[in-house]
Short mmCIF file of C-alpha atoms in Angstrom, two decimals:
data_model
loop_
_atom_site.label_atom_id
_atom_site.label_comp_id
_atom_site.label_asym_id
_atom_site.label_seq_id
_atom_site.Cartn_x
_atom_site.Cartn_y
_atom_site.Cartn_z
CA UNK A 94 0.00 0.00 0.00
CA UNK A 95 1.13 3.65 -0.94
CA UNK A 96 -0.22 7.07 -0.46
CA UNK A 97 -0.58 9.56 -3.07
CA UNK A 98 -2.02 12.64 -4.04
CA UNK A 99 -4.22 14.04 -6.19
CA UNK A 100 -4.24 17.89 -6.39
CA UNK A 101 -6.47 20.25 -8.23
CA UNK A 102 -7.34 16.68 -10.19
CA UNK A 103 -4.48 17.58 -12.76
CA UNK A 104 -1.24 16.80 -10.83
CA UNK A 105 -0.25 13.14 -8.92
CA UNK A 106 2.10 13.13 -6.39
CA UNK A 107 3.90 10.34 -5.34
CA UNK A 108 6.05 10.11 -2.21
CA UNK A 109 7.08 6.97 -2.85
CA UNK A 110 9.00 7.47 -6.09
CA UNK A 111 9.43 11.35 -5.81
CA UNK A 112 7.19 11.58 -9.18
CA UNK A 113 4.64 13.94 -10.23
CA UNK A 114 2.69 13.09 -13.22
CA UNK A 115 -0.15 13.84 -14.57
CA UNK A 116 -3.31 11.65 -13.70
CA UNK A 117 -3.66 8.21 -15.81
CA UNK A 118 -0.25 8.93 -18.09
CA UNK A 119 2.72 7.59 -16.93
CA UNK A 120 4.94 8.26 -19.80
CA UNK A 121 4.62 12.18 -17.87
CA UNK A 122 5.95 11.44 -15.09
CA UNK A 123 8.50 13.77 -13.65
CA UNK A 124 11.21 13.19 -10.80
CA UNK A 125 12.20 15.46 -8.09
CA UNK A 126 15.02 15.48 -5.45
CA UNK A 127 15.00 14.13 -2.08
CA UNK A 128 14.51 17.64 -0.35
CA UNK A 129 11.66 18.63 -2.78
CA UNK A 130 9.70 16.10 -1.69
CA UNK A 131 10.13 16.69 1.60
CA UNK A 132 9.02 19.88 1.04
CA UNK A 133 5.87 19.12 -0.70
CA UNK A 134 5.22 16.84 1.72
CA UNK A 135 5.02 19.24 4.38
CA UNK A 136 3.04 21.89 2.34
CA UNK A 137 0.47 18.80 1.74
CA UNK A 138 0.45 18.12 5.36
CA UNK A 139 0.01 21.45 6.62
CA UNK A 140 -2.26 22.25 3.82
CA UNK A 141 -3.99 25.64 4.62
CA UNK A 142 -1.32 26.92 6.78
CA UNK A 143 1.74 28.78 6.46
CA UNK A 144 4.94 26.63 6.98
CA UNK A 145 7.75 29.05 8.13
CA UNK A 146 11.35 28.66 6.68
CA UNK A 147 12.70 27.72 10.10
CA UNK A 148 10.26 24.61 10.08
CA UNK A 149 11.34 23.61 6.64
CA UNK A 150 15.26 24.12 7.56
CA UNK A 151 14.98 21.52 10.29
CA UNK A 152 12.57 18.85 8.67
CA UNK A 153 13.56 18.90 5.27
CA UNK A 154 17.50 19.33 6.12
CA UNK A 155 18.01 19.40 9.95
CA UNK A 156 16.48 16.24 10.31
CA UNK A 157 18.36 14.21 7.58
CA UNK A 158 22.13 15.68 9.38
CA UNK A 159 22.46 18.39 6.06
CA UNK A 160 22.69 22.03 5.38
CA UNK A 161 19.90 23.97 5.19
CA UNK A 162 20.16 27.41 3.67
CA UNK A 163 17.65 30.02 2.07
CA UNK A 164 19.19 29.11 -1.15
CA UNK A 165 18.53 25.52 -0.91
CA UNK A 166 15.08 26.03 -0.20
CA UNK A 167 14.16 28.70 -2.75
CA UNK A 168 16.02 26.57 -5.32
CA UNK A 169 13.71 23.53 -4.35
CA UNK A 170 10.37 25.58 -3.88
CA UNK A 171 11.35 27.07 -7.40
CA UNK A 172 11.97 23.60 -8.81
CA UNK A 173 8.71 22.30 -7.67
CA UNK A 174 6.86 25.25 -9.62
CA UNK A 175 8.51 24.51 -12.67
CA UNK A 176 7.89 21.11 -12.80
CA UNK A 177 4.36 21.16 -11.96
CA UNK A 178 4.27 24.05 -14.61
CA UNK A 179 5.55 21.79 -17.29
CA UNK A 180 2.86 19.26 -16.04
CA UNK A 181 0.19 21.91 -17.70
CA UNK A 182 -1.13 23.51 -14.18
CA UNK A 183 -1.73 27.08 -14.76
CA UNK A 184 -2.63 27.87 -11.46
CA UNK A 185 -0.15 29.23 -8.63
CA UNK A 186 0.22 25.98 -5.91
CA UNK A 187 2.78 27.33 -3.86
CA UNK A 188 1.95 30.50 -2.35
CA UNK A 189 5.32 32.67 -0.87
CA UNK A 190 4.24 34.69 2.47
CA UNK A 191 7.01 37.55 2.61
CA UNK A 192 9.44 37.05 5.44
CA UNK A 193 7.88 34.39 6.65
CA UNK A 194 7.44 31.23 4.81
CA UNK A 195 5.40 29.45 2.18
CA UNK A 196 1.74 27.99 1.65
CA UNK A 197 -1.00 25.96 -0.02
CA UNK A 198 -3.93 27.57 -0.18
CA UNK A 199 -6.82 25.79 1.89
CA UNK A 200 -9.14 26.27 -1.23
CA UNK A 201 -6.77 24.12 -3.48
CA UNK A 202 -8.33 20.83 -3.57
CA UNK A 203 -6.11 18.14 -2.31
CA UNK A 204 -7.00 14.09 -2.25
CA UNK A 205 -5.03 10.98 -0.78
CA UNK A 206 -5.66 8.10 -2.20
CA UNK A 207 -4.73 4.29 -0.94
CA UNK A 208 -3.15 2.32 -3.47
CA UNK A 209 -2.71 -1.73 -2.86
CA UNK A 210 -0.98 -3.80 -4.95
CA UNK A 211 -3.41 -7.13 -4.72
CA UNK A 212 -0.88 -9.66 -7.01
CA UNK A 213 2.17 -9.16 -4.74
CA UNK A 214 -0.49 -10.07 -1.75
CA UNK A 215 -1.52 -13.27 -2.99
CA UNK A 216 1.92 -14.55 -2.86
CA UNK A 217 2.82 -14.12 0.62
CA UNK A 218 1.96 -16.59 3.63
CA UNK A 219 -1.66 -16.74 4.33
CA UNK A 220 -2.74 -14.87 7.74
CA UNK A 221 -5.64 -16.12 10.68
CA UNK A 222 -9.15 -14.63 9.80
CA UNK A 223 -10.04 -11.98 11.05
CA UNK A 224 -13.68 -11.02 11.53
CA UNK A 225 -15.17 -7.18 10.69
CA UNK A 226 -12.30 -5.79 9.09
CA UNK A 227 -12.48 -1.84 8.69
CA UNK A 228 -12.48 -1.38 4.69
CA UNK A 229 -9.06 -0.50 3.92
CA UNK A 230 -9.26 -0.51 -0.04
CA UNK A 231 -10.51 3.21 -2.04
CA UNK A 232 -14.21 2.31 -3.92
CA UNK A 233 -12.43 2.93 -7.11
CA UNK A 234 -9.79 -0.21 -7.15
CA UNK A 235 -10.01 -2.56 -10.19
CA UNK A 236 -12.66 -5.32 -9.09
CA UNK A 237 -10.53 -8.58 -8.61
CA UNK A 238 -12.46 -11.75 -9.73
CA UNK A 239 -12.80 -14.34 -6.77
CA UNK A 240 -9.75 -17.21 -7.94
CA UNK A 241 -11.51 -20.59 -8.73
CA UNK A 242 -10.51 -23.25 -6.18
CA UNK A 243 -7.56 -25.37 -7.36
CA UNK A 244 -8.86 -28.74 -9.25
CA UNK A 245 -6.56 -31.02 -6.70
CA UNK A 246 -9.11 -30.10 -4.06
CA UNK A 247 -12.05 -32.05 -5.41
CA UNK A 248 -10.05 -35.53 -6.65
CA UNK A 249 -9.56 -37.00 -3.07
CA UNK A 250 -13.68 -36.64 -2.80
CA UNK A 251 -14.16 -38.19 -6.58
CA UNK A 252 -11.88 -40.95 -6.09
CA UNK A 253 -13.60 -41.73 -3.10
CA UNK A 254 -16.82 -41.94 -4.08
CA UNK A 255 -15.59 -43.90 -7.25
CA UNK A 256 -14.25 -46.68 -4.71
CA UNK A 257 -17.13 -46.65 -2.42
CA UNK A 258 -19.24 -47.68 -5.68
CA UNK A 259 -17.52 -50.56 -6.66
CA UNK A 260 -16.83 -51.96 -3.26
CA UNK A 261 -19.86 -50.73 -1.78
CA UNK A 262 -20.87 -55.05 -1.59
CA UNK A 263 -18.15 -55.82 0.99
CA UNK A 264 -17.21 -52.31 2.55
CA UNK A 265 -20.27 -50.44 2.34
CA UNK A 266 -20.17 -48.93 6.30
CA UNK A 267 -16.11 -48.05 6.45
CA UNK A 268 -16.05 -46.20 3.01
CA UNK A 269 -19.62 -44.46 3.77
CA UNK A 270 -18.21 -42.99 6.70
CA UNK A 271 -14.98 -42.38 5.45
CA UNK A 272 -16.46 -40.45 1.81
CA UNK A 273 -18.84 -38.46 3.95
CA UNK A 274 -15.39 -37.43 5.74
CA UNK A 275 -13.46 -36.30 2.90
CA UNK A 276 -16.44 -34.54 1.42
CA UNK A 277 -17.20 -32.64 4.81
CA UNK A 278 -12.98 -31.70 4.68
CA UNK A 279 -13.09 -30.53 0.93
CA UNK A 280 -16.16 -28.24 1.52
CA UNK A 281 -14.77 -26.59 4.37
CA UNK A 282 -11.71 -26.21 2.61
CA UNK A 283 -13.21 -24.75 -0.25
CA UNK A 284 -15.10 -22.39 2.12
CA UNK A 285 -11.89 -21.29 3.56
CA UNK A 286 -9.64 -20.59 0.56
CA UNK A 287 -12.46 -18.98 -1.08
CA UNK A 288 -13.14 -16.21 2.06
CA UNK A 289 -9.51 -15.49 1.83
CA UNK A 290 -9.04 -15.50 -1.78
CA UNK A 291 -12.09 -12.84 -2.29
CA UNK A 292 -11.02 -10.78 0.74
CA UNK A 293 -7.66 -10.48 0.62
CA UNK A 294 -7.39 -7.18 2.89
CA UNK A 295 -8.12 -9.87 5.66
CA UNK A 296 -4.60 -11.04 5.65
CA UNK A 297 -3.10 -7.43 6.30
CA UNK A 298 -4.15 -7.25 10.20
CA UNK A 299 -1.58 -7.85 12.28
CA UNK A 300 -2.70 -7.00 15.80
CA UNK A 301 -3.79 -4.13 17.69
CA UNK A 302 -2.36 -1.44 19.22
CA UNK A 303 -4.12 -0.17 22.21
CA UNK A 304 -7.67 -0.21 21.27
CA UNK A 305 -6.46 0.50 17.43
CA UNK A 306 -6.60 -2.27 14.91
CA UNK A 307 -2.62 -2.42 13.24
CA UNK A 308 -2.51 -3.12 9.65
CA UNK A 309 0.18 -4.03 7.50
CA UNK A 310 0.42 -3.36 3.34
CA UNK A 311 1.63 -6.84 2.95
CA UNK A 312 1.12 -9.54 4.86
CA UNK A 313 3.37 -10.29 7.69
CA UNK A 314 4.80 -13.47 8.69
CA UNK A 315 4.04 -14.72 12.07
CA UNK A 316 7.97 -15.40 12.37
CA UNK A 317 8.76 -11.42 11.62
CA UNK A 318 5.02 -10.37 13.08
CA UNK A 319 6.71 -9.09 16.76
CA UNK A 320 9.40 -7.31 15.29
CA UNK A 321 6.67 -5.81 13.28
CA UNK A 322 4.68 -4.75 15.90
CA UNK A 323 7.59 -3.44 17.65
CA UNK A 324 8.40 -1.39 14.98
CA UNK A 325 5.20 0.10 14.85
CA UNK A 326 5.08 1.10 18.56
CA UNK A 327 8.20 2.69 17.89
CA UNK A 328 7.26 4.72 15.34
CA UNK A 329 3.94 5.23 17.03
CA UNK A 330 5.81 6.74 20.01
CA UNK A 331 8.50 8.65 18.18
CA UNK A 332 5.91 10.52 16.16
CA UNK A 333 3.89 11.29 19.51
CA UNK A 334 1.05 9.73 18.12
CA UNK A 335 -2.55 8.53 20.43
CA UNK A 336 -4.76 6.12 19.37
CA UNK A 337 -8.47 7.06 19.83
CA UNK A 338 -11.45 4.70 19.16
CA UNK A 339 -12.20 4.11 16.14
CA UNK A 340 -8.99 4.79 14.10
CA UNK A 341 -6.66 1.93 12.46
CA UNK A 342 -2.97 2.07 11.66
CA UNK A 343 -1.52 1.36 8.30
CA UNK A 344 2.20 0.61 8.91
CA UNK A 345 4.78 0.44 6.14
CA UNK A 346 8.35 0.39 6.33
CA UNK A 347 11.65 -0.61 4.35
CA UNK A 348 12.76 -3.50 6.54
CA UNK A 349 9.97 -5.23 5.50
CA UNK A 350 9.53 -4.65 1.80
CA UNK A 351 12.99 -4.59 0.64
CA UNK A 352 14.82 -7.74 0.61
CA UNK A 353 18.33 -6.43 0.25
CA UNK A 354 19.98 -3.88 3.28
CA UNK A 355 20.97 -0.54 1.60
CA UNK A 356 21.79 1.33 4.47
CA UNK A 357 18.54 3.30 4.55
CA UNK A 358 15.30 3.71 6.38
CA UNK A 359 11.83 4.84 5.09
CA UNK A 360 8.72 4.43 7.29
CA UNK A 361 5.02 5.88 6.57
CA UNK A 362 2.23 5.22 8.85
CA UNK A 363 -1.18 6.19 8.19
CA UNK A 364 -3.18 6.89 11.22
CA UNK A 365 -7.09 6.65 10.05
CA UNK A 366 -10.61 6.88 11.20
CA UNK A 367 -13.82 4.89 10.28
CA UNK A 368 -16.68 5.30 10.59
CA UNK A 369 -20.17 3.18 11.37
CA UNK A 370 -19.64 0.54 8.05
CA UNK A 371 -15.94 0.51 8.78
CA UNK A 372 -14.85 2.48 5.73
CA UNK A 373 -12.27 5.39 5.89
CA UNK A 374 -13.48 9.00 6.11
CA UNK A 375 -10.03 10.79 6.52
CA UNK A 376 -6.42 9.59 7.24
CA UNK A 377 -3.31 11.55 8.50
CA UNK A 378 0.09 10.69 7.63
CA UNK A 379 3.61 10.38 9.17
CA UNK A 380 6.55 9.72 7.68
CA UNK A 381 10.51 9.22 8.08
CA UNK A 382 12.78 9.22 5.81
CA UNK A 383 16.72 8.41 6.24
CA UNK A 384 18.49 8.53 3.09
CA UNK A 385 20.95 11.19 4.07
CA UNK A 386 23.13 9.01 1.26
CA UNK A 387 21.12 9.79 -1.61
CA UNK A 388 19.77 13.35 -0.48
CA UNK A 389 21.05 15.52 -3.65
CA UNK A 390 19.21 18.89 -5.18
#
């Protein structure tokens, strides 16, 4: 699972791969530095209110043990207008305040969007059940056709019954019993693999946090599921965050979905609220970022 943004529906942003682009055309997508995504990141999350330069020194440079100077961040604030320029918006998004900082206007219209990747799901280990699930997935996700039960499932039962015809004259009792058996196993198999197979968000709960339900993007295994969870408190505390009935977390980070070690961390929690039908009416997000190797203009 990612988070992105939609602004003024003509620009995406993506955190994730420090792209805008425009909506549904990949071929325009366009790359920005570490730093400028920070920054827009911050403008996003403080949408309607002035972020002051000191604020932007410490959490866009500060933070990340580099040097933050006015030059840097005009140079980055100017970059970001260009490029979202280029990407055909003819409006001004980023708003200077004189002496003081920079802005995005509360009227510009500003979406996050979820984003699951359903394929890479289906490959990991499958997880417990878990009953009433909050709906995690946006409405307008391509509909996934329920996976037809592999054949191997229903030979056992065919065979069975097969053998319990022809010997039915000498073992009639014994291979009654034992068909009725396999046929009571295969349907509740069936019943199983098809609940997870056409739900598969009900493999990314890992536990709960306080009175929070934790979720993962991907499933976790229950070898790795403590250090998981520990990771999440963590983060949870670090980021002086409270969980309050009624909100989930959505916990992501780079330990987890990167195989190889490259010397970096990237976290991003979502901290979300439902509401009566267990769907998602607005999330907040957190994230850090320690790639102080990579960090270029």
């Amino acid at each position: 699972m990612q988070m992105i943004y939609l602004i003024e529906n003509q620009i995406v942003f993506n955190p994730e791969d420090n792209s805008l682009s425009l909506p549904d055309d990949t071929e325009s997508k366009i790359t920005v530095s570490n730093p400028a995504r920070r920054i827009l990141s911050l403008l996003i999350e403080q949408h309607g209110t002035v972020v002051q330069r000191e604020t932007f020194f410490k959490k866009v440079w500060d933070d990340y043990g580099l040097t933050a100077s006015n030059n840097n961040l005009n140079h980055c604030i100017s970059k970001l207008r260009k490029v979202v320029s280029t990407l055909g918006y003819t409006g001004e998004l980023i708003i200077t305040v004189p002496k003081v900082g920079f802005i995005i206007k509360k009227e510009t219209e500003i979406t996050a969007q979820f984003e699951l990747n359903i394929t890479q799901e289906k490959t990991e280990p499958l997880a417990e059940e878990t009953n009433a699930l909050p709906e995690i997935m946006p409405a307008d996700l391509p509909h996934t056709e329920p996976q037809a039960p592999p054949a191997a499932l229903c030979e056992p039962v065919e065979q069975s019954e097969a053998f319990t015809v022809t010997e039915k004259t000498h073992y009639k009792y014994p291979f009654i019993f034992t068909t009725f058996f396999l046929l009571s196993f295969a349907v509740w198999g069936l019943h199983t693999l098809q609940g997870v197979l056409t739900d598969p968000k009900a493999r990314l709960q890992v536990s709960k946090i306080g009175v929070c339900d934790l979720y993962s993007t991907a499933p976790v295994s229950k070898s790795r599921k403590q250090d998981f969870i520990l990771l999440a408190q963590n983060f949870i505390l670090k980021n002086n965050m409270t969980c309050t009935p009624g909100n989930i977390f959505v916990f992501q980070t780079e330990q987890f979905t990167t195989p190889i070690n490259t010397g970096s961390v990237r976290d991003f929690m979502a901290q979300c609220s439902t509401n009566d039908s267990h769907k998602i009416n607005i999330c907040i997000s957190y994230y850090a970022n320690d790639r102080t190797t990579h960090d270029k203009f």
